[in-house]
Amino acid sequence: DAMVIQNPRYQVTQFGKPVTLSCSQTLNHNVMYWYQQKSSQAPKLLFHYYDKDFNNEADTPDNFQSRRPNTSFCFLDIRSPGLGDAAMYLCATSKIAGGNTEAFFGQGTRLTVV
Amino acid sequence: GESVGLHLPTLSVQEGDNSIINCAYSNSASDYFIWYKQESGKGPQFIIDIRSNMDKRQGQRVTVLLNKTVKHLSLQIAATQPGDSAVYFCAENSYSGAGSYQLTFGKGTKLSVIP
């Protein structure tokens, strides 16, 4: 009974070809996060939505964009993937933006750039 | 800048022994901490959390200790089992401005259980 669902689990894209990763949640949580995780590293926050408010991390490249058309869905768009963008991309949700609430993670999408 | 880090990148323990994974944090304003377990190819899985008004919290076979004086967290796993083999991350929930919070992860410790 997955609560945060990421599709696809594995994605192969060509260098420079736009790619979209998707995330959906059944928890009705306010906040949705996108993290990038490279091999043997900690997840790094790219951006998050608090309801419809978008919060971008200062060091997130412009190549990465996000959309949240409704509460349940959030998309990560990589406009021109480079070889350095190959990573696991994790979506997470939490009930509120503040305080003592855990984040629930999806299983991730592993992106390969060829 | 503020960061959350781990002292030991790898830890090998004998099955049945207790494991202790450590984490140092630098943001003294953080008031909520979480330990996550991540198995290979999967997303992080919540293990246990602790609020800053506590110094200890126990779950099933796991205990988290918080020492605010030295900004240190630890995760103790009792009677470690092969299924505990994974990477463990501590994470810190901190205010990032404009009513928003973010979850910042430490580097991670890889726990290997020797049968």
Coordinates of C-alpha atoms in Angstrom, one line a residue:
Chain A
D1 CA 0.0 0.0 0.0
A2 CA 2.5 2.6 -1.2
M3 CA 1.7 6.1 0.0
V4 CA 4.3 8.0 -2.1
I5 CA 4.6 6.6 -5.5
Q6 CA 7.3 7.4 -8.0
N7 CA 7.2 6.6 -11.7
P8 CA 9.1 5.2 -13.3
R9 CA 11.5 3.3 -11.0
Y10 CA 14.2 3.4 -13.7
Q11 CA 14.5 6.0 -16.4
V12 CA 17.1 6.2 -19.2
T13 CA 17.4 9.4 -21.1
Q14 CA 19.7 10.9 -23.7
F15 CA 22.1 13.7 -23.0
G16 CA 20.2 16.9 -23.5
K17 CA 16.8 15.4 -24.0
P18 CA 14.2 16.7 -21.5
V19 CA 12.9 14.2 -19.0
T20 CA 10.1 14.3 -16.5
L21 CA 9.9 12.3 -13.3
S22 CA 6.6 11.9 -11.5
C23 CA 5.5 11.5 -7.9
S24 CA 2.1 11.0 -6.5
Q25 CA 0.9 10.7 -2.9
T26 CA -2.2 9.3 -1.2
L27 CA -1.5 11.0 2.1
N28 CA -3.0 14.4 1.3
H29 CA 0.1 16.0 2.7
N30 CA 0.8 19.7 2.3
V31 CA 4.4 19.4 1.5
M32 CA 6.2 17.6 -1.3
Y33 CA 9.9 17.5 -1.7
W34 CA 12.3 16.5 -4.4
Y35 CA 15.8 15.2 -3.4
Q36 CA 18.7 14.2 -5.6
Q37 CA 20.9 11.4 -4.3
K38 CA 24.1 10.4 -5.9
S39 CA 25.9 7.2 -5.2
S40 CA 27.2 6.8 -1.6
Q41 CA 25.9 10.3 -0.8
A42 CA 23.1 11.7 1.3
P43 CA 19.9 13.0 -0.3
K44 CA 20.2 16.6 -1.3
L45 CA 17.1 18.8 -1.3
L46 CA 16.4 20.4 -4.7
F47 CA 13.1 22.1 -3.9
H48 CA 9.8 21.7 -2.2
Y49 CA 6.2 22.8 -2.4
Y50 CA 4.2 23.9 0.5
D51 CA 0.8 23.6 -1.0
K52 CA 1.2 25.7 -4.1
D53 CA 4.1 27.7 -2.8
F54 CA 7.4 26.7 -4.5
N55 CA 10.6 26.9 -2.5
N56 CA 13.8 26.5 -4.5
E57 CA 17.1 25.7 -2.8
A58 CA 19.7 28.4 -3.6
D59 CA 22.1 25.9 -5.2
T60 CA 19.6 24.0 -7.3
P61 CA 20.6 24.5 -11.0
D62 CA 18.1 26.2 -13.3
N63 CA 18.1 23.0 -15.3
F64 CA 15.8 21.5 -12.7
Q65 CA 12.2 22.6 -12.6
S66 CA 9.1 21.4 -10.8
R67 CA 5.4 21.5 -11.2
R68 CA 2.6 20.6 -8.7
P69 CA -0.7 20.7 -10.5
N70 CA -2.7 19.5 -7.5
T71 CA -2.2 18.2 -4.0
S72 CA -1.5 14.6 -5.1
F73 CA 1.0 15.1 -7.9
C74 CA 4.4 16.7 -8.3
F75 CA 6.7 16.5 -11.2
L76 CA 10.5 17.0 -11.6
D77 CA 11.5 18.3 -15.0
I78 CA 15.1 18.2 -16.1
R79 CA 15.3 20.4 -19.2
S80 CA 18.7 19.3 -20.5
P81 CA 20.1 16.4 -18.6
G82 CA 23.8 16.1 -18.4
L83 CA 25.9 13.1 -17.4
G84 CA 26.3 14.7 -14.0
D85 CA 22.5 14.5 -13.4
A86 CA 22.6 10.8 -13.3
A87 CA 21.3 9.9 -9.8
M88 CA 18.5 8.6 -7.7
Y89 CA 15.7 11.1 -7.4
L90 CA 13.6 10.9 -4.3
C91 CA 10.2 12.4 -3.7
A92 CA 9.0 12.8 -0.2
T93 CA 5.9 14.3 1.6
S94 CA 5.1 15.7 5.0
K95 CA 1.9 16.8 6.5
I96 CA 2.9 20.4 7.4
A97 CA 6.0 22.4 6.5
G98 CA 7.1 23.1 10.0
G99 CA 8.0 21.4 13.3
N100 CA 7.9 17.9 14.2
T101 CA 6.7 15.9 11.2
E102 CA 8.5 13.1 9.5
A103 CA 8.9 13.0 5.8
F104 CA 7.6 9.9 3.9
F105 CA 9.7 8.9 0.9
G106 CA 8.9 7.1 -2.3
Q107 CA 11.1 4.4 -3.7
G108 CA 12.9 6.8 -6.0
T109 CA 13.6 7.0 -9.7
R110 CA 17.0 6.0 -10.8
L111 CA 18.0 8.2 -13.7
T112 CA 20.6 7.2 -16.2
V113 CA 21.9 9.7 -18.8
V114 CA 23.4 8.2 -22.0
Chain B
G1 CA 26.8 26.9 6.8
E2 CA 24.7 24.7 9.1
S3 CA 25.2 21.0 8.6
V4 CA 24.5 17.5 9.9
G5 CA 27.3 15.0 9.8
L6 CA 28.2 11.5 10.8
H7 CA 31.4 10.4 12.6
L8 CA 31.7 6.9 11.1
P9 CA 31.1 6.2 7.4
T10 CA 31.1 2.4 7.8
L11 CA 30.3 0.1 10.6
S12 CA 30.6 -3.7 10.8
V13 CA 29.0 -5.6 13.6
Q14 CA 28.5 -9.3 14.5
E15 CA 25.0 -10.6 14.3
G16 CA 23.5 -10.3 17.8
D17 CA 25.7 -7.5 18.9
N18 CA 24.5 -4.0 19.6
S19 CA 25.2 -1.3 17.0
I20 CA 25.7 2.4 17.7
I21 CA 25.6 4.9 14.9
N22 CA 26.6 8.5 15.7
C23 CA 25.7 11.9 14.3
A24 CA 26.8 15.4 15.0
Y25 CA 24.7 18.4 14.1
S26 CA 25.6 22.1 14.1
N27 CA 22.3 23.9 13.9
S28 CA 21.5 24.6 17.6
A29 CA 18.1 25.9 16.6
S30 CA 16.9 22.5 15.2
D31 CA 14.3 21.0 17.3
Y32 CA 13.4 17.8 15.6
F33 CA 15.6 14.9 14.4
I34 CA 14.9 11.7 12.5
W35 CA 16.8 8.6 11.8
Y36 CA 16.2 6.9 8.4
K37 CA 17.3 3.5 7.1
Q38 CA 18.0 3.2 3.4
E39 CA 18.4 -0.2 1.8
S40 CA 20.1 -0.5 -1.6
G41 CA 17.9 0.8 -4.4
K42 CA 15.1 2.0 -2.1
G43 CA 14.0 5.2 -0.6
P44 CA 14.8 6.2 3.0
Q45 CA 12.5 4.6 5.6
F46 CA 11.7 6.2 8.9
I47 CA 13.1 4.5 11.9
I48 CA 12.6 6.8 14.9
D49 CA 12.5 10.5 15.7
I50 CA 13.1 12.7 18.7
R51 CA 12.2 16.2 19.6
S52 CA 14.6 18.5 21.3
N53 CA 12.8 18.5 24.5
M54 CA 13.7 14.9 25.0
D55 CA 17.1 13.2 25.5
K56 CA 16.1 9.6 24.8
R57 CA 13.4 7.8 22.9
Q58 CA 13.0 4.0 22.5
G59 CA 11.4 2.0 19.8
Q60 CA 11.4 -1.6 18.9
R61 CA 15.1 -2.6 19.2
V62 CA 16.1 0.9 18.6
T63 CA 16.9 3.8 20.8
V64 CA 17.8 7.4 19.9
L65 CA 19.8 9.5 22.3
L66 CA 20.1 13.3 22.0
N67 CA 22.7 15.4 23.7
K68 CA 22.0 19.0 23.0
T69 CA 25.0 20.2 25.0
V70 CA 27.4 18.7 22.5
K71 CA 24.9 18.6 19.5
H72 CA 25.1 14.9 19.2
L73 CA 22.7 12.2 18.2
S74 CA 23.1 8.4 18.3
L75 CA 21.1 5.5 17.1
Q76 CA 21.4 2.3 19.1
I77 CA 20.2 -1.0 17.5
A78 CA 19.9 -3.9 19.9
A79 CA 20.7 -7.5 18.8
T80 CA 21.6 -6.5 15.3
Q81 CA 20.2 -8.7 12.6
P82 CA 21.3 -9.3 9.0
G83 CA 18.2 -7.4 7.9
D84 CA 19.6 -4.3 9.6
S85 CA 22.3 -4.0 7.0
A86 CA 21.7 -0.7 5.3
V87 CA 22.8 2.9 5.2
Y88 CA 21.6 5.0 8.1
F89 CA 21.1 8.7 7.9
C90 CA 20.3 11.2 10.6
A91 CA 18.2 14.1 9.4
E92 CA 17.5 17.5 10.9
N93 CA 14.4 19.5 10.5
S94 CA 15.3 23.1 10.4
Y95 CA 13.5 26.4 9.6
S96 CA 14.4 27.7 6.1
G97 CA 12.5 30.9 6.2
A98 CA 9.1 32.2 5.0
G99 CA 7.2 29.6 7.1
S100 CA 9.0 26.7 5.5
Y101 CA 11.1 23.9 6.9
Q102 CA 13.5 21.6 5.3
L103 CA 14.9 18.2 6.1
T104 CA 18.7 18.1 5.9
F105 CA 20.5 14.8 5.8
G106 CA 23.8 13.8 7.3
K107 CA 26.4 11.8 5.2
G108 CA 25.2 8.4 6.2
T109 CA 26.7 5.3 7.9
K110 CA 26.8 2.0 6.1
L111 CA 26.0 -0.8 8.6
S112 CA 27.2 -4.3 7.7
V113 CA 26.0 -7.2 9.8
I114 CA 28.3 -10.2 9.9
P115 CA 26.4 -13.5 10.2

